[in-house]
């Protein structure tokens, strides 16, 4: 059974930082594109960052320069460092793994940016 287990969300003040982690179970991790998407209230889910098995990174325009992303194929984990957070970063963040037509999602973790 495939599972993506996220952790690290929470409440943070504007300008603050958070680190999200995702551990994958049940897949050959190094074969997959992995990443983080987010969905704000009333909006569509959008890409935050993603990285291919070869290390090519894609990032949404709204997070470029503020979010750092890494994958550890030895530990089947991906991490997302969210820096200089803004209220508009408030969303549920979902871990994602894709391989061809196969897509898996985590349960999501809430990030709230508020003073």
GROMACS .gro file of C-alpha atoms in nm:
model
  115
    1UNK     CA    1   0.000   0.000   0.000
    2UNK     CA    2   0.133   0.338  -0.100
    3UNK     CA    3   0.136   0.608   0.165
    4UNK     CA    4   0.280   0.959   0.176
    5UNK     CA    5   0.299   1.080   0.534
    6UNK     CA    6   0.341   1.454   0.589
    7UNK     CA    7   0.443   1.643   0.900
    8UNK     CA    8   0.549   1.990   1.007
    9UNK     CA    9   0.260   2.222   0.938
   10UNK     CA   10   0.129   2.478   1.186
   11UNK     CA   11   0.070   2.842   1.265
   12UNK     CA   12   0.344   3.095   1.199
   13UNK     CA   13   0.367   3.473   1.191
   14UNK     CA   14   0.435   3.661   0.867
   15UNK     CA   15   0.805   3.654   0.788
   16UNK     CA   16   0.853   3.331   0.976
   17UNK     CA   17   0.963   2.987   0.860
   18UNK     CA   18   0.837   2.630   0.868
   19UNK     CA   19   0.977   2.298   0.752
   20UNK     CA   20   0.752   2.031   0.605
   21UNK     CA   21   0.856   1.670   0.563
   22UNK     CA   22   0.706   1.381   0.372
   23UNK     CA   23   0.802   1.015   0.398
   24UNK     CA   24   0.697   0.771   0.128
   25UNK     CA   25   0.601   0.408   0.181
   26UNK     CA   26   0.527   0.142  -0.074
   27UNK     CA   27   0.697   0.293  -0.380
   28UNK     CA   28   1.040   0.279  -0.540
   29UNK     CA   29   1.099   0.636  -0.438
   30UNK     CA   30   1.394   0.725  -0.659
   31UNK     CA   31   1.187   0.657  -0.973
   32UNK     CA   32   0.925   0.919  -0.891
   33UNK     CA   33   0.883   1.288  -0.947
   34UNK     CA   34   0.811   1.415  -0.596
   35UNK     CA   35   0.695   1.747  -0.470
   36UNK     CA   36   0.457   1.967  -0.281
   37UNK     CA   37   0.133   2.122  -0.396
   38UNK     CA   38  -0.088   2.355  -0.201
   39UNK     CA   39  -0.454   2.450  -0.193
   40UNK     CA   40  -0.580   2.770  -0.037
   41UNK     CA   41  -0.946   2.809   0.064
   42UNK     CA   42  -1.162   2.860  -0.242
   43UNK     CA   43  -0.873   2.808  -0.484
   44UNK     CA   44  -0.744   2.528  -0.702
   45UNK     CA   45  -0.455   2.311  -0.597
   46UNK     CA   46  -0.129   2.450  -0.736
   47UNK     CA   47   0.231   2.345  -0.762
   48UNK     CA   48   0.468   2.472  -0.494
   49UNK     CA   49   0.782   2.281  -0.588
   50UNK     CA   50   0.865   1.948  -0.749
   51UNK     CA   51   1.182   1.759  -0.836
   52UNK     CA   52   1.242   1.486  -1.090
   53UNK     CA   53   1.445   1.172  -1.027
   54UNK     CA   54   1.731   1.341  -1.211
   55UNK     CA   55   1.718   1.646  -0.984
   56UNK     CA   56   1.542   1.893  -1.213
   57UNK     CA   57   1.333   2.130  -1.002
   58UNK     CA   58   1.011   2.313  -1.088
   59UNK     CA   59   0.860   2.583  -0.867
   60UNK     CA   60   0.552   2.798  -0.872
   61UNK     CA   61   0.617   3.168  -0.938
   62UNK     CA   62   0.474   3.268  -0.601
   63UNK     CA   63   0.730   3.067  -0.403
   64UNK     CA   64   1.047   3.108  -0.608
   65UNK     CA   65   1.329   3.244  -0.400
   66UNK     CA   66   1.150   3.177  -0.070
   67UNK     CA   67   1.099   2.799  -0.054
   68UNK     CA   68   1.383   2.546  -0.053
   69UNK     CA   69   1.328   2.186  -0.144
   70UNK     CA   70   1.524   1.865  -0.111
   71UNK     CA   71   1.480   1.492  -0.155
   72UNK     CA   72   1.667   1.209   0.014
   73UNK     CA   73   1.640   0.892  -0.189
   74UNK     CA   74   1.813   0.690   0.084
   75UNK     CA   75   1.539   0.781   0.333
   76UNK     CA   76   1.246   0.807   0.088
   77UNK     CA   77   1.175   1.158   0.209
   78UNK     CA   78   1.119   1.503   0.068
   79UNK     CA   79   1.141   1.824   0.266
   80UNK     CA   80   1.014   2.173   0.201
   81UNK     CA   81   1.161   2.471   0.384
   82UNK     CA   82   0.919   2.763   0.376
   83UNK     CA   83   1.090   3.096   0.442
   84UNK     CA   84   0.965   3.454   0.461
   85UNK     CA   85   0.609   3.330   0.483
   86UNK     CA   86   0.322   3.555   0.382
   87UNK     CA   87  -0.048   3.538   0.471
   88UNK     CA   88  -0.117   3.431   0.111
   89UNK     CA   89   0.091   3.119   0.172
   90UNK     CA   90  -0.186   2.994   0.400
   91UNK     CA   91  -0.303   2.665   0.254
   92UNK     CA   92  -0.314   2.290   0.294
   93UNK     CA   93   0.015   2.153   0.162
   94UNK     CA   94   0.008   1.813  -0.004
   95UNK     CA   95   0.297   1.580  -0.072
   96UNK     CA   96   0.285   1.430  -0.421
   97UNK     CA   97   0.461   1.145  -0.602
   98UNK     CA   98   0.421   1.078  -0.975
   99UNK     CA   99   0.552   0.807  -1.206
  100UNK     CA  100   0.404   0.803  -1.554
  101UNK     CA  101   0.026   0.797  -1.516
  102UNK     CA  102   0.050   0.695  -1.151
  103UNK     CA  103  -0.008   0.970  -0.894
  104UNK     CA  104  -0.017   0.954  -0.515
  105UNK     CA  105  -0.111   1.219  -0.260
  106UNK     CA  106  -0.056   1.264   0.108
  107UNK     CA  107  -0.336   1.359   0.343
  108UNK     CA  108  -0.222   1.722   0.360
  109UNK     CA  109  -0.086   1.942   0.633
  110UNK     CA  110  -0.222   2.286   0.721
  111UNK     CA  111   0.004   2.590   0.709
  112UNK     CA  112  -0.145   2.910   0.849
  113UNK     CA  113   0.040   3.242   0.829
  114UNK     CA  114  -0.116   3.499   1.056
  115UNK     CA  115  -0.024   3.755   1.316
   0.00000   0.00000   0.00000
